[in-house]
N, CA and C of each residue as an Amber inpcrd file, in Angstrom:
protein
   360
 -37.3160000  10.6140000 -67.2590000 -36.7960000   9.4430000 -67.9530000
 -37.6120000   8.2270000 -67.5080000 -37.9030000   7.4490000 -68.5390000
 -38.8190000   6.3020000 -68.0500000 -38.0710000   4.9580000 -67.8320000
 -38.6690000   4.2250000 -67.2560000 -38.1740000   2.5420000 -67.4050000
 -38.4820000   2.0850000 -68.2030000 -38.0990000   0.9610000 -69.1880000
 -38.3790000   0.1730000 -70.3820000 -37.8480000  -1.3720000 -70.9430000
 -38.3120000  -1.7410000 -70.6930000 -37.8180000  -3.1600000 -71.0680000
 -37.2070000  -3.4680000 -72.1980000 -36.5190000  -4.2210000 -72.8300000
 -36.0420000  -4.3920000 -74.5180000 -35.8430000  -6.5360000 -74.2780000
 -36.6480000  -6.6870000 -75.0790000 -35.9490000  -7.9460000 -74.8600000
 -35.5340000  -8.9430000 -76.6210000 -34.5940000  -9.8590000 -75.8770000
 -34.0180000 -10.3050000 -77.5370000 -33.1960000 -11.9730000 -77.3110000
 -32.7500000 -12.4350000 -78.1570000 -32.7440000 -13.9530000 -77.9120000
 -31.5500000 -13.9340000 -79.1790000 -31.2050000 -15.5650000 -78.7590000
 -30.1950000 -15.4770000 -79.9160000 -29.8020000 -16.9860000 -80.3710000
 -29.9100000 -18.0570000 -81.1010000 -29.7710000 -19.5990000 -81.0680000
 -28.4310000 -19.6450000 -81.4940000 -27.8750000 -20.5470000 -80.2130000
 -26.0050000 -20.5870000 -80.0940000 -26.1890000 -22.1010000 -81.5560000
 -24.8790000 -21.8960000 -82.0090000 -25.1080000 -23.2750000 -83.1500000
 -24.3450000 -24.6910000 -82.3990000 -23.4500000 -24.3150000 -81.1500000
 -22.8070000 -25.2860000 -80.2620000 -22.6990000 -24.8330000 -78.6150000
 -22.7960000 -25.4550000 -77.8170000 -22.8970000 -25.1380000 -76.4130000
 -21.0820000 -24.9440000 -76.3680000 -20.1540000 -23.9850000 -76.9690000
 -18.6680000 -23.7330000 -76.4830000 -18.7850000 -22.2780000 -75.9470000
 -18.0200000 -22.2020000 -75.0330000 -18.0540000 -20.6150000 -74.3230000
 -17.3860000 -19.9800000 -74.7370000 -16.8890000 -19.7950000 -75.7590000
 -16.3450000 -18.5820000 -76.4400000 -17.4120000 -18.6480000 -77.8910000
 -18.2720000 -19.5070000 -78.1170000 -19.2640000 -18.8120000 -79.0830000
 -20.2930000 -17.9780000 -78.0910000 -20.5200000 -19.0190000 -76.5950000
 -21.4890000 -18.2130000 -76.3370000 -21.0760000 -16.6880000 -76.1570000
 -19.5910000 -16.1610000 -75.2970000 -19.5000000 -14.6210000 -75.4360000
 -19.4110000 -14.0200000 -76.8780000 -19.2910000 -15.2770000 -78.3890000
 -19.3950000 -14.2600000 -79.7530000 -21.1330000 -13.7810000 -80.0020000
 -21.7970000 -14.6760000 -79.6730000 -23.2500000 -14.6040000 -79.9580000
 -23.8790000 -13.7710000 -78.7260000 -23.5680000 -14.1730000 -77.1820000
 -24.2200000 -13.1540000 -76.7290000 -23.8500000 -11.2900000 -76.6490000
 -22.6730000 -11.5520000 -77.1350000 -22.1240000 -10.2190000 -77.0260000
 -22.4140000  -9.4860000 -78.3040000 -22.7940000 -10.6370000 -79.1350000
 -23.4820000 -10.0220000 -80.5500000 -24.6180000  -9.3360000 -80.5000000
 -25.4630000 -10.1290000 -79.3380000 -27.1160000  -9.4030000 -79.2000000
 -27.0700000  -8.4560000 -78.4030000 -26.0990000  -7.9500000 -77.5850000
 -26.1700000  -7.0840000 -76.3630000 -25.3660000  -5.7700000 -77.3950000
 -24.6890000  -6.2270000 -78.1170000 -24.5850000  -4.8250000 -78.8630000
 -25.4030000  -4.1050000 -79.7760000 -26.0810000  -5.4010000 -80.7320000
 -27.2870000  -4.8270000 -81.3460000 -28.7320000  -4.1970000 -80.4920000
 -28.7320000  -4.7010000 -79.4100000 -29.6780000  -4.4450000 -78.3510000
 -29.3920000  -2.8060000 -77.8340000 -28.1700000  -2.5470000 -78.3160000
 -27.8200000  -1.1340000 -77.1810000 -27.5970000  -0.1330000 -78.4130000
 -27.2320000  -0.5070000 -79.8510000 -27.5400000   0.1940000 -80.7880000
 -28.6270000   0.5280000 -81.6170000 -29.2840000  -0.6060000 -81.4660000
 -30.7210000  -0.2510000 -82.5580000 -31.8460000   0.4900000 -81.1860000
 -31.2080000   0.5600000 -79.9630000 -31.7660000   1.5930000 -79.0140000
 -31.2710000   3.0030000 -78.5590000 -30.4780000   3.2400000 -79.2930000
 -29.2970000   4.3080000 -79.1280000 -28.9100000   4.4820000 -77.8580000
 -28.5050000   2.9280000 -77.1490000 -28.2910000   3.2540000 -75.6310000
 -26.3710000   2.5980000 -75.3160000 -26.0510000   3.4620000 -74.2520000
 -24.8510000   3.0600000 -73.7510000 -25.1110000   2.4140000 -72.6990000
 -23.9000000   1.7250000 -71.8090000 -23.9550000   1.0190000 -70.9270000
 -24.8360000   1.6760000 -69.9190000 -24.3550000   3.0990000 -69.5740000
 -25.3230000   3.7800000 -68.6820000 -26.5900000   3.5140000 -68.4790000
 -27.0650000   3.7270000 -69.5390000 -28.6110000   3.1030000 -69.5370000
 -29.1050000   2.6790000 -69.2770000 -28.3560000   1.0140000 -68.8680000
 -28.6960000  -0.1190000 -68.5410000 -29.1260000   0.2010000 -66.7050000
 -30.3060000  -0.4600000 -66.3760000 -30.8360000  -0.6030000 -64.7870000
 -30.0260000  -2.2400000 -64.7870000 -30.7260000  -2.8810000 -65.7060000
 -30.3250000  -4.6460000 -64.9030000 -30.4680000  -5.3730000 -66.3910000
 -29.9960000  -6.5010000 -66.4880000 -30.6000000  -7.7140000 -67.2130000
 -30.3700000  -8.7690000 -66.3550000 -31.6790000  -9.3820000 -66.9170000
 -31.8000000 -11.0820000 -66.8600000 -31.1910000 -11.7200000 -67.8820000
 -30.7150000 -12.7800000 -67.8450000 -30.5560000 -13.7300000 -69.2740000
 -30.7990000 -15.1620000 -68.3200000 -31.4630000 -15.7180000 -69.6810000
 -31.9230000 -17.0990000 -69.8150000 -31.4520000 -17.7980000 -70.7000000
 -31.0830000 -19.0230000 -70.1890000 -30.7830000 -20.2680000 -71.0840000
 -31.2370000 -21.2040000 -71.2960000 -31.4800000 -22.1800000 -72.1970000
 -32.4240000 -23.6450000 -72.1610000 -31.2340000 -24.4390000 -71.4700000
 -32.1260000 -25.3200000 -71.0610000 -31.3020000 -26.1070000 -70.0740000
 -29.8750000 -27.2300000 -71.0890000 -30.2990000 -26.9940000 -72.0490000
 -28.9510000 -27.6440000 -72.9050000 -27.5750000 -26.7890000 -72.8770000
 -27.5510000 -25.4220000 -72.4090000 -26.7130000 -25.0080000 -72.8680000
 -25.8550000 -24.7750000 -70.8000000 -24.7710000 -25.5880000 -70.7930000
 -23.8100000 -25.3210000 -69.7160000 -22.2020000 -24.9140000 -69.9450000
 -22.2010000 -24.4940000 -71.0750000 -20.2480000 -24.0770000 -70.7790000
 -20.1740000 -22.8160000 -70.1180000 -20.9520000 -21.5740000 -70.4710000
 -20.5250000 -20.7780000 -69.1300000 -21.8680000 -20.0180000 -69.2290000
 -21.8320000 -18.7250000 -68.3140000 -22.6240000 -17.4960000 -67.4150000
 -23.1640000 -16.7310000 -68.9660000 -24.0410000 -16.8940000 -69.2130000
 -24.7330000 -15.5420000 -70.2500000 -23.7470000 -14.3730000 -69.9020000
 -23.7840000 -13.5560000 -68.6330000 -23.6720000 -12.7120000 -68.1630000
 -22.4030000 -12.7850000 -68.3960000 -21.5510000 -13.8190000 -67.9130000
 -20.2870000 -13.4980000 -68.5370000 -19.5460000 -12.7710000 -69.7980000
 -20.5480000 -12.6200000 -70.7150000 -20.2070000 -12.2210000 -71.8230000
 -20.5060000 -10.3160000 -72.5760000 -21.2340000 -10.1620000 -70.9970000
 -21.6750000  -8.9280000 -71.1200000 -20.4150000  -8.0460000 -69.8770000
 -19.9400000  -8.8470000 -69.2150000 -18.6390000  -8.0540000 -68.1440000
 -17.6170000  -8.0470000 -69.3160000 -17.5680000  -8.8430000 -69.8300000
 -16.2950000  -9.0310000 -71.1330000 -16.5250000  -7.5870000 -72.2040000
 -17.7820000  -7.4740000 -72.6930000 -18.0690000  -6.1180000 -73.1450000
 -17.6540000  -4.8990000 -72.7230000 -17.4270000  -4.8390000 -71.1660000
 -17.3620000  -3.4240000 -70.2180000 -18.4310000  -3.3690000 -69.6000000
 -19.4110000  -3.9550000 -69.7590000 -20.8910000  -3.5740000 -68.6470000
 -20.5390000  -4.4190000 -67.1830000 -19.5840000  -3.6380000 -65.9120000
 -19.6980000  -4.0960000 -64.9600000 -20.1450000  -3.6800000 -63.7760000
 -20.7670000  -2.5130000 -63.8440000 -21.2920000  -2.0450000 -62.8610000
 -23.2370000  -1.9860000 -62.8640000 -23.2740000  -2.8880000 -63.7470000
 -24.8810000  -3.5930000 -63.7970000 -25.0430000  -4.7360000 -63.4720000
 -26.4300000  -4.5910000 -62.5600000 -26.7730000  -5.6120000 -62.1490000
 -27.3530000  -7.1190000 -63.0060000 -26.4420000  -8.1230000 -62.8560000
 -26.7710000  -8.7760000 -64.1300000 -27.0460000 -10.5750000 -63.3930000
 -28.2980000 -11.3340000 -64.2860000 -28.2030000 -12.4720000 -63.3670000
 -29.0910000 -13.5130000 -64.7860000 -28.5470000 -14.6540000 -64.1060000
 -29.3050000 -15.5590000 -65.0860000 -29.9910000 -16.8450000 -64.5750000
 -30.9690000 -17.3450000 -65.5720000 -31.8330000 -18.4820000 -65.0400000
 -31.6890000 -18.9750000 -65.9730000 -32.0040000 -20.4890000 -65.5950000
 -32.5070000 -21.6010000 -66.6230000 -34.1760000 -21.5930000 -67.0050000
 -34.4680000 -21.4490000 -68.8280000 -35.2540000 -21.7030000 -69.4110000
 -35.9770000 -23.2310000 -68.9420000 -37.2060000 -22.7930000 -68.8120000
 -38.3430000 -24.0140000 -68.8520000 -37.8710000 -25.0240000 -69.5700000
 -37.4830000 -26.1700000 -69.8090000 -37.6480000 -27.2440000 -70.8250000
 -38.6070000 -27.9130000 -71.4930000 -39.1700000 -27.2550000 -72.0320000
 -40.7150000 -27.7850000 -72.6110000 -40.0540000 -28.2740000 -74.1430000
 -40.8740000 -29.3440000 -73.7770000 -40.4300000 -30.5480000 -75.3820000
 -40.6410000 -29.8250000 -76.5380000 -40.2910000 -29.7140000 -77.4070000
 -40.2640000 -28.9830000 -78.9280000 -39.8670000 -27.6750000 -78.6430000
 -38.8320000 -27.0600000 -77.5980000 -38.8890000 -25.6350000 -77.8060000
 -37.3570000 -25.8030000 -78.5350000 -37.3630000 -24.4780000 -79.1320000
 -35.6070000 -24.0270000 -79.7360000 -34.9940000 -24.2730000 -79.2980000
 -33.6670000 -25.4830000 -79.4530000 -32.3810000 -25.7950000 -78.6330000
 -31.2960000 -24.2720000 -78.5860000 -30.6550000 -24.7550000 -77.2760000
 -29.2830000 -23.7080000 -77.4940000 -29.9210000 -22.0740000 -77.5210000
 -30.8250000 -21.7400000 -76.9700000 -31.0120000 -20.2810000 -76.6500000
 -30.6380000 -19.0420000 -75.6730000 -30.3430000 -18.7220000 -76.0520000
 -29.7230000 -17.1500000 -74.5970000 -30.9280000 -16.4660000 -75.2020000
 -31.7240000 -16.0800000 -74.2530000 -32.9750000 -14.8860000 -73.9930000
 -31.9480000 -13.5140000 -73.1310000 -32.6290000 -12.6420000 -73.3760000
 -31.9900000 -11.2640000 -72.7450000 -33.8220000 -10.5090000 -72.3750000
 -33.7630000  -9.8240000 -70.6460000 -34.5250000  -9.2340000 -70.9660000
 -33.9520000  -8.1860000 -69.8360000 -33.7820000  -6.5240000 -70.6180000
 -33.0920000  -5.5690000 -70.3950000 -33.7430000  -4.6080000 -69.6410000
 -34.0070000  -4.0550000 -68.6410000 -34.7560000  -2.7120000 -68.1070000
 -33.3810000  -2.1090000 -68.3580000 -33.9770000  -0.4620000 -68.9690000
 -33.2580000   0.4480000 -69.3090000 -34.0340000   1.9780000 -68.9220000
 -33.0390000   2.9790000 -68.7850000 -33.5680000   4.1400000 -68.6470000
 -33.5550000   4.9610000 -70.3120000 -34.9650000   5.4070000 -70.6020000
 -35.0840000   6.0320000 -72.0490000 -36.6990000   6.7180000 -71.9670000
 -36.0230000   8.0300000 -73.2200000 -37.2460000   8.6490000 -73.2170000
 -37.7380000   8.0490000 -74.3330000 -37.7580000   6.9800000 -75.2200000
 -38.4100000   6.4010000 -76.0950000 -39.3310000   5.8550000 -75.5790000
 -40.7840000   6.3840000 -76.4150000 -42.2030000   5.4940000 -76.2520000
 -42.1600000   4.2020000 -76.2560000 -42.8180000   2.8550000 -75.6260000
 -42.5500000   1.7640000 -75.4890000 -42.6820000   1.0100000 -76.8090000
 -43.3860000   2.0230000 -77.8460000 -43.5740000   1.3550000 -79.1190000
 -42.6160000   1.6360000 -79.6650000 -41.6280000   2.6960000 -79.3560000
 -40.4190000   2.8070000 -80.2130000 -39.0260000   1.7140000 -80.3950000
 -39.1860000   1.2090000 -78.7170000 -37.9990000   0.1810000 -78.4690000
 -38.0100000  -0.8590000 -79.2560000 -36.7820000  -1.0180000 -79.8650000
 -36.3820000  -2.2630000 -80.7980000 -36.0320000  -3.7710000 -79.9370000
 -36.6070000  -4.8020000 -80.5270000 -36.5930000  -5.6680000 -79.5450000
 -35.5450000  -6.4020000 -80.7580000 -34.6190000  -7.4700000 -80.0120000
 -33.7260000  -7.7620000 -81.1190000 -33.8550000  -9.3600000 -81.0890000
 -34.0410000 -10.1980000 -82.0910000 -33.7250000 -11.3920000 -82.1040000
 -32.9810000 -11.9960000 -83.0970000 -31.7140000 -12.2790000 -82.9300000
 -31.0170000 -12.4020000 -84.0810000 -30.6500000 -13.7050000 -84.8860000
 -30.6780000 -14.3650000 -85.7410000 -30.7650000 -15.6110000 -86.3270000
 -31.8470000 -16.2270000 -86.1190000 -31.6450000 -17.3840000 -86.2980000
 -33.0780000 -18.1620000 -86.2200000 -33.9310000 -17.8820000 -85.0770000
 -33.1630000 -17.4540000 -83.8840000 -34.3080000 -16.8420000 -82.7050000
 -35.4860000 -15.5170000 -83.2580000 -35.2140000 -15.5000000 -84.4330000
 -36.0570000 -14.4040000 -85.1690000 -37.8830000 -14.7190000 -85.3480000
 -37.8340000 -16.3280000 -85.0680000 -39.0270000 -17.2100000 -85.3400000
 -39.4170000 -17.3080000 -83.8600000 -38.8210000 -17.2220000 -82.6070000
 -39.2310000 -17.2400000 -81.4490000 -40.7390000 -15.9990000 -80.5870000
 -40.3490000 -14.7230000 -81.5620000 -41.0820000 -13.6930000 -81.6430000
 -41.5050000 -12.8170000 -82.8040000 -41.8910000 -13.3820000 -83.9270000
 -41.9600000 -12.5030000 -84.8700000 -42.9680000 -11.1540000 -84.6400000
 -43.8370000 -11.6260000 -83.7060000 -44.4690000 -10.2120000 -83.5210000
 -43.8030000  -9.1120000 -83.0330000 -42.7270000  -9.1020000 -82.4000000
 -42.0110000  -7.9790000 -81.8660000 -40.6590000  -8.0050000 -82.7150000
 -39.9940000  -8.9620000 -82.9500000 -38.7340000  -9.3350000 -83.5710000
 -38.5690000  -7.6520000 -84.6180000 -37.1370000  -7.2350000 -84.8540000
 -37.3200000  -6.0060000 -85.5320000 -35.8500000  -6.4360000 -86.3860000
């Protein structure tokens, strides 16, 4: 079984913490289905936020799912002038026998323009 990264993003439309667990819990499910993976799977995530966004923990929204026995942690996004307001980044190491070209990387809504080269 190999290690594999998946990574995916998601633009919140208001900094409130119950959109952020509707939106991040939105990408962490599409992230674990368009990979045919269960919680098991999961080694760790990171999540990132731009520094605009403070009502709560990325991560919080992935213990709310059932993923609590992964290691899970978050940072603040760079603030570089003109980037996408209001973003949660996800970047996932997982255990899978999928080729690295197979993994679906997910970016959902307008975070779709953040990576179109990988975006799926």
């Amino acid at each position: 079984m190999a290690v594999r990264a998946v990574r995916g993003a998601v633009q919140l439309e208001v900094d409130e913490a119950g959109h952020m667990d509707e939106q991040v819990g939105a990408l962490l499910t599409a992230v674990l289905e368009r990979n045919d993976l269960t919680a098991d799977d999961l080694i760790s995530i990171w999540f990132t936020a731009t520094p605009d966004l403070h009502c709560d923990f990325p991560a919080a929204a992935a213990r709310k799912l059932g993923i609590v026995d992964v290691p899970l942690i978050c940072a603040q996004e760079l603030d570089i002038q003109g980037a996408m307001p209001r973003v949660v980044r996800v970047l996932a190491h997982i255990e899978s026998d999928k080729p690295r070209a197979d993994i679906a990387h997910v970016y959902l809504g307008a975070a779709g323009a953040l990576r179109k080269d990988i975006a799926q």
